[in-house]
mmCIF file of C-alpha atoms in Angstrom:
data_model
loop_
_atom_site.group_PDB
_atom_site.id
_atom_site.type_symbol
_atom_site.label_atom_id
_atom_site.label_comp_id
_atom_site.label_asym_id
_atom_site.label_seq_id
_atom_site.Cartn_x
_atom_site.Cartn_y
_atom_site.Cartn_z
ATOM 1 C CA MET A 140 7.682 5.200 -21.832
ATOM 2 C CA LYS A 141 7.456 8.674 -22.552
ATOM 3 C CA LEU A 142 6.412 10.966 -19.209
ATOM 4 C CA ILE A 143 4.412 13.838 -20.319
ATOM 5 C CA LYS A 144 2.990 17.064 -18.187
ATOM 6 C CA LEU A 145 -0.735 17.270 -17.903
ATOM 7 C CA ASP A 146 -2.858 20.172 -18.028
ATOM 8 C CA LYS A 147 -3.787 19.540 -14.256
ATOM 9 C CA ASP A 148 -5.980 21.747 -12.175
ATOM 10 C CA TYR A 149 -4.056 22.330 -9.068
ATOM 11 C CA ASN A 150 -7.024 24.068 -7.393
ATOM 12 C CA ILE A 151 -8.315 20.234 -7.394
ATOM 13 C CA LYS A 152 -7.218 18.829 -3.793
ATOM 14 C CA LEU A 153 -7.771 15.728 -1.998
ATOM 15 C CA LYS A 154 -8.228 15.930 1.596
ATOM 16 C CA SER A 155 -5.742 15.175 4.079
ATOM 17 C CA GLN A 156 -7.947 13.312 6.322
ATOM 18 C CA VAL A 157 -11.146 10.867 5.733
ATOM 19 C CA VAL A 158 -13.886 13.254 7.430
ATOM 20 C CA ASN A 159 -16.813 10.747 6.395
ATOM 21 C CA PHE A 160 -17.529 7.476 5.418
ATOM 22 C CA LEU A 161 -21.258 6.331 5.219
ATOM 23 C CA ASP A 162 -21.977 2.576 6.251
ATOM 24 C CA THR A 163 -23.459 0.279 3.488
ATOM 25 C CA ASP A 164 -25.764 -2.611 4.242
ATOM 26 C CA TYR A 165 -23.609 -5.002 2.252
ATOM 27 C CA ILE A 166 -20.143 -5.646 0.934
ATOM 28 C CA TYR A 167 -19.132 -7.592 -2.135
ATOM 29 C CA ILE A 168 -15.844 -9.076 -1.970
ATOM 30 C CA PRO A 169 -14.535 -10.672 -5.147
ATOM 31 C CA ILE A 170 -13.563 -13.994 -4.668
ATOM 32 C CA GLU A 171 -11.964 -15.435 -7.949
ATOM 33 C CA ASN A 172 -11.328 -19.099 -7.826
ATOM 34 C CA ARG A 173 -10.755 -19.145 -4.282
ATOM 35 C CA SER A 174 -12.509 -21.922 -2.053
ATOM 36 C CA LEU A 175 -14.307 -20.488 1.123
ATOM 37 C CA PRO A 176 -13.911 -22.023 4.107
ATOM 38 C CA PHE A 177 -17.280 -20.327 5.252
ATOM 39 C CA HIS A 178 -20.772 -21.350 5.427
ATOM 40 C CA LYS A 179 -24.169 -19.342 4.779
ATOM 41 C CA ASN A 180 -25.215 -17.082 8.014
ATOM 42 C CA GLN A 181 -21.474 -17.561 9.348
ATOM 43 C CA GLU A 182 -20.594 -14.103 11.568
ATOM 44 C CA VAL A 183 -17.443 -12.536 10.575
ATOM 45 C CA LYS A 184 -15.549 -9.948 12.692
ATOM 46 C CA LYS A 185 -13.923 -6.892 11.262
ATOM 47 C CA GLU A 186 -10.491 -7.004 10.494
ATOM 48 C CA GLU A 187 -10.883 -10.956 10.182
ATOM 49 C CA MET A 188 -8.748 -13.022 7.601
ATOM 50 C CA LEU A 189 -11.207 -14.005 4.789
ATOM 51 C CA PHE A 190 -8.566 -15.332 2.643
ATOM 52 C CA LEU A 191 -4.818 -14.746 1.916
ATOM 53 C CA ASN A 192 -4.605 -10.779 2.285
ATOM 54 C CA VAL A 193 -8.015 -9.955 2.324
ATOM 55 C CA TYR A 194 -9.932 -8.965 5.268
ATOM 56 C CA SER A 195 -13.460 -7.714 6.363
ATOM 57 C CA PRO A 196 -13.993 -4.128 6.751
ATOM 58 C CA ILE A 197 -17.114 -4.666 8.664
ATOM 59 C CA SER A 198 -18.512 -7.170 11.131
ATOM 60 C CA GLY A 199 -21.612 -8.812 9.978
ATOM 61 C CA ASN A 200 -23.134 -12.041 8.511
ATOM 62 C CA ILE A 201 -22.086 -13.939 5.320
ATOM 63 C CA ILE A 202 -25.341 -14.379 3.183
ATOM 64 C CA GLY A 203 -24.053 -15.913 -0.055
ATOM 65 C CA ILE A 204 -22.085 -15.795 -3.383
ATOM 66 C CA THR A 205 -23.402 -13.484 -6.427
ATOM 67 C CA ASP A 206 -22.192 -11.937 -9.865
ATOM 68 C CA CYS A 207 -20.937 -8.786 -9.438
ATOM 69 C CA LYS A 208 -19.340 -6.365 -12.034
ATOM 70 C CA LEU A 209 -15.718 -5.774 -11.096
ATOM 71 C CA ALA A 210 -13.065 -3.062 -11.311
ATOM 72 C CA SER A 211 -11.813 -4.612 -14.401
ATOM 73 C CA GLY A 212 -15.416 -4.130 -15.974
ATOM 74 C CA ASN A 213 -16.142 -7.802 -16.096
ATOM 75 C CA THR A 214 -18.191 -9.868 -13.968
ATOM 76 C CA GLY A 215 -17.383 -12.230 -11.549
ATOM 77 C CA LYS A 216 -18.324 -14.081 -8.191
ATOM 78 C CA CYS A 217 -18.388 -11.856 -4.830
ATOM 79 C CA LEU A 218 -18.821 -13.174 -1.475
ATOM 80 C CA VAL A 219 -21.526 -10.971 0.290
ATOM 81 C CA ILE A 220 -21.523 -9.758 3.728
ATOM 82 C CA ALA A 221 -24.311 -7.977 5.320
ATOM 83 C CA ASN A 222 -23.330 -5.305 7.856
ATOM 84 C CA ASN A 223 -24.791 -5.921 11.586
ATOM 85 C CA TYR A 224 -23.507 -2.221 12.720
ATOM 86 C CA GLN A 225 -21.717 -3.728 15.519
ATOM 87 C CA GLU A 226 -18.251 -3.268 14.874
ATOM 88 C CA LYS A 227 -16.977 -6.167 16.434
ATOM 89 C CA GLN A 228 -13.298 -6.664 16.018
ATOM 90 C CA ILE A 229 -11.195 -9.668 16.208
ATOM 91 C CA LYS A 230 -8.788 -9.924 18.836
ATOM 92 C CA ARG A 231 -5.185 -9.948 18.514
ATOM 93 C CA ASN A 232 -2.315 -10.743 20.383
ATOM 94 C CA ALA A 233 0.256 -7.884 20.970
ATOM 95 C CA SER A 234 2.013 -8.957 18.068
ATOM 96 C CA ARG A 235 3.714 -5.592 16.845
ATOM 97 C CA LYS A 236 6.768 -6.682 18.610
ATOM 98 C CA LYS A 237 9.880 -4.499 17.655
ATOM 99 C CA ILE A 238 10.377 -5.369 13.776
ATOM 100 C CA ASN A 239 13.860 -5.705 13.962
ATOM 101 C CA ALA A 240 13.986 -8.814 16.273
ATOM 102 C CA VAL A 241 12.170 -10.868 13.463
ATOM 103 C CA SER A 242 13.754 -13.076 11.121
ATOM 104 C CA ALA A 243 14.260 -12.430 7.413
ATOM 105 C CA SER A 244 11.531 -15.402 6.575
ATOM 106 C CA GLU A 245 9.364 -14.537 9.229
ATOM 107 C CA LEU A 246 8.949 -10.810 8.028
ATOM 108 C CA ILE A 247 8.508 -11.563 4.737
ATOM 109 C CA ASN A 248 6.414 -14.266 4.915
ATOM 110 C CA LYS A 249 3.514 -12.274 7.022
ATOM 111 C CA ILE A 250 3.731 -8.850 4.985
ATOM 112 C CA PHE A 251 4.393 -9.591 1.120
ATOM 113 C CA ASN A 252 2.325 -11.459 -1.203
ATOM 114 C CA GLU A 253 3.529 -14.238 -3.271
ATOM 115 C CA HIS A 254 4.971 -12.019 -5.986
ATOM 116 C CA LEU A 255 7.525 -10.209 -3.525
ATOM 117 C CA LYS A 256 8.114 -13.238 -1.390
ATOM 118 C CA GLU A 257 9.661 -14.537 -4.987
ATOM 119 C CA VAL A 258 11.549 -11.518 -5.758
ATOM 120 C CA LEU A 259 12.985 -11.389 -2.112
ATOM 121 C CA ALA A 260 13.676 -15.160 -1.696
ATOM 122 C CA THR A 261 16.680 -14.310 -3.874
ATOM 123 C CA LYS A 262 20.392 -13.437 -2.531
ATOM 124 C CA GLU A 263 20.875 -10.200 -4.524
ATOM 125 C CA VAL A 264 18.376 -7.077 -3.944
ATOM 126 C CA SER A 265 19.922 -4.116 -5.459
ATOM 127 C CA HIS A 266 17.305 -1.395 -4.790
ATOM 128 C CA ILE A 267 14.330 -1.437 -2.694
ATOM 129 C CA ILE A 268 11.539 1.058 -3.812
ATOM 130 C CA ILE A 269 8.539 2.383 -1.971
ATOM 131 C CA SER A 270 6.361 4.631 -4.196
ATOM 132 C CA GLY A 271 4.007 6.967 -3.117
ATOM 133 C CA ILE A 272 3.278 7.909 -6.492
ATOM 134 C CA ASP A 273 -0.263 7.088 -7.963
ATOM 135 C CA ASP A 274 -1.178 6.314 -11.551
ATOM 136 C CA GLU A 275 -3.762 8.886 -12.218
ATOM 137 C CA PRO A 276 -3.581 12.649 -11.340
ATOM 138 C CA TYR A 277 -6.658 13.305 -9.014
ATOM 139 C CA PHE A 278 -5.813 9.775 -6.871
ATOM 140 C CA GLY A 279 -4.318 9.992 -3.584
ATOM 141 C CA ASN A 280 -4.177 6.317 -2.425
ATOM 142 C CA GLU A 281 -0.617 5.929 -2.668
ATOM 143 C CA SER A 282 0.332 9.335 -0.877
ATOM 144 C CA PHE A 283 -2.655 8.700 1.710
ATOM 145 C CA ILE A 284 -0.986 5.831 2.538
ATOM 146 C CA GLN A 285 2.706 6.835 2.966
ATOM 147 C CA LYS A 286 1.169 9.887 4.812
ATOM 148 C CA GLU A 287 -0.601 7.821 7.491
ATOM 149 C CA ASN A 288 1.980 4.819 7.888
ATOM 150 C CA THR A 289 5.322 7.161 7.384
ATOM 151 C CA LYS A 290 7.276 5.666 10.496
ATOM 152 C CA GLU A 291 5.864 1.801 10.024
ATOM 153 C CA LEU A 292 7.162 2.012 6.329
ATOM 154 C CA LEU A 293 10.748 3.406 7.748
ATOM 155 C CA GLU A 294 10.789 0.620 10.158
ATOM 156 C CA MET A 295 9.620 -1.811 7.644
ATOM 157 C CA ILE A 296 12.548 -0.561 5.086
ATOM 158 C CA ASP A 297 15.196 -0.552 8.321
ATOM 159 C CA ALA A 298 14.453 -4.158 8.790
ATOM 160 C CA LEU A 299 14.630 -5.315 5.101
ATOM 161 C CA GLN A 300 17.898 -3.489 4.913
ATOM 162 C CA SER A 301 19.518 -5.478 7.861
ATOM 163 C CA PHE A 302 18.636 -8.458 5.690
ATOM 164 C CA TYR A 303 20.112 -7.126 2.503
ATOM 165 C CA PRO A 304 23.023 -4.902 3.409
ATOM 166 C CA THR A 305 24.291 -3.990 0.297
ATOM 167 C CA CYS A 306 20.684 -3.092 -1.179
ATOM 168 C CA LYS A 307 19.515 0.726 -1.614
ATOM 169 C CA ALA A 308 16.500 1.958 -0.290
ATOM 170 C CA HIS A 309 14.726 4.190 -1.813
ATOM 171 C CA ILE A 310 10.966 6.558 -0.983
ATOM 172 C CA VAL A 311 9.742 8.001 -4.132
ATOM 173 C CA ILE A 312 7.276 10.594 -3.553
ATOM 174 C CA LYS A 313 6.211 13.838 -6.037
ATOM 175 C CA ASN A 314 8.095 16.992 -5.474
ATOM 176 C CA ILE A 315 4.782 18.392 -5.158
ATOM 177 C CA ASP A 316 3.688 16.202 -2.286
ATOM 178 C CA SER A 317 4.421 18.534 0.622
ATOM 179 C CA GLU A 318 2.785 16.766 3.380
ATOM 180 C CA ASN A 319 4.863 13.644 2.314
ATOM 181 C CA ILE A 320 7.973 15.707 2.218
ATOM 182 C CA THR A 321 7.444 17.451 5.715
ATOM 183 C CA ASN A 322 6.479 13.700 7.398
ATOM 184 C CA TYR A 323 9.540 12.041 5.782
ATOM 185 C CA THR A 324 12.116 15.127 6.726
ATOM 186 C CA ASN A 325 10.824 15.048 10.068
ATOM 187 C CA PHE A 326 11.705 11.372 10.522
ATOM 188 C CA MET A 327 14.783 11.009 8.027
ATOM 189 C CA GLY A 328 17.566 11.550 10.221
ATOM 190 C CA THR A 329 16.842 8.409 12.182
ATOM 191 C CA TYR A 330 17.183 6.405 9.220
ATOM 192 C CA GLN A 331 20.643 7.386 7.395
ATOM 193 C CA ASN A 332 20.396 4.473 4.405
ATOM 194 C CA ILE A 333 17.208 5.551 3.282
ATOM 195 C CA GLU A 334 16.853 8.192 0.615
ATOM 196 C CA LEU A 335 13.868 9.949 0.119
ATOM 197 C CA ASN A 336 13.594 10.867 -3.806
ATOM 198 C CA LEU A 337 11.401 13.595 -5.472
ATOM 199 C CA VAL A 338 10.266 13.269 -8.840
ATOM 200 C CA ASP A 339 8.539 15.719 -11.125
ATOM 201 C CA ASP A 340 4.491 15.527 -11.349
ATOM 202 C CA LEU A 341 4.846 13.976 -14.806
ATOM 203 C CA TYR A 342 1.794 11.141 -16.098
ATOM 204 C CA LEU A 343 2.752 7.765 -16.094
ATOM 205 C CA ILE A 344 5.949 8.429 -13.177
ATOM 206 C CA GLY A 345 3.764 6.181 -11.281
ATOM 207 C CA LYS A 346 4.096 3.030 -13.101
ATOM 208 C CA GLU A 347 6.282 0.314 -11.740
ATOM 209 C CA GLU A 348 8.783 0.057 -14.771
ATOM 210 C CA LYS A 349 9.256 3.708 -15.466
ATOM 211 C CA GLN A 350 10.250 4.368 -11.489
ATOM 212 C CA MET A 351 12.773 1.142 -11.788
ATOM 213 C CA SER A 352 14.271 2.749 -14.975
ATOM 214 C CA LEU A 353 14.849 6.235 -13.069
ATOM 215 C CA PHE A 354 17.547 4.370 -10.762
ATOM 216 C CA GLU A 355 18.967 2.342 -13.533
ATOM 217 C CA ASP A 356 19.508 6.201 -14.944
ATOM 218 C CA LYS A 357 22.404 8.287 -14.040
ATOM 219 C CA ASN A 358 21.158 9.069 -10.192
ATOM 220 C CA LEU A 359 17.465 9.818 -10.638
ATOM 221 C CA ASN A 360 17.885 11.248 -13.943
ATOM 222 C CA ASN A 361 18.080 14.502 -12.439
ATOM 223 C CA ASN A 362 15.548 14.662 -10.185
ATOM 224 C CA GLU A 363 16.159 16.143 -6.925
ATOM 225 C CA LYS A 364 17.279 13.750 -4.011
ATOM 226 C CA LEU A 365 16.344 14.872 -0.863
ATOM 227 C CA ASP A 366 18.537 13.254 2.473
#
């Protein structure tokens, strides 16, 4: 897979914060082949789990299932929730206990999907790579998640390293991502076993297989390492 430098307009920049998000009357959530434990007109609350790893972004009432166009371009079944604009939020117990106090199985089962559970179930984990790089040049989802959850991500990696003491942990971001570089440098002194790796702004660098190859080559293939 060849990396290329795009003719990117660096005057186009993403906002650092979400300023406005318009409320919508209905939301449509793809259900794939899932069986749903809901009935028509049932009320759901904001952040209530609808099915595995899928949570309601609003409070409202389920009004049914309909066909809708998915991000893939295909048509699929979607659960339709009508917004009641009440922002009723599900009550959660004080669950954010010190993350290094949980067991390996508890941590893995609670926060990872099925694929990662299988990977982490192995006895040997050589590298943990947390990517803050988006596939497309004008997207900033991964970068924004890193910026908003810097401390939590570092805590999670630190806990995983206690379960896999021989593994090396890397956070990978682009060398032009100045906000995240600043955020991480403010914390990295506390996490001596986690490396912050900066890579060039080249297209396809966001692909998982390409990032893995960087660590298989000679120490990030001459990209920078920021301790």
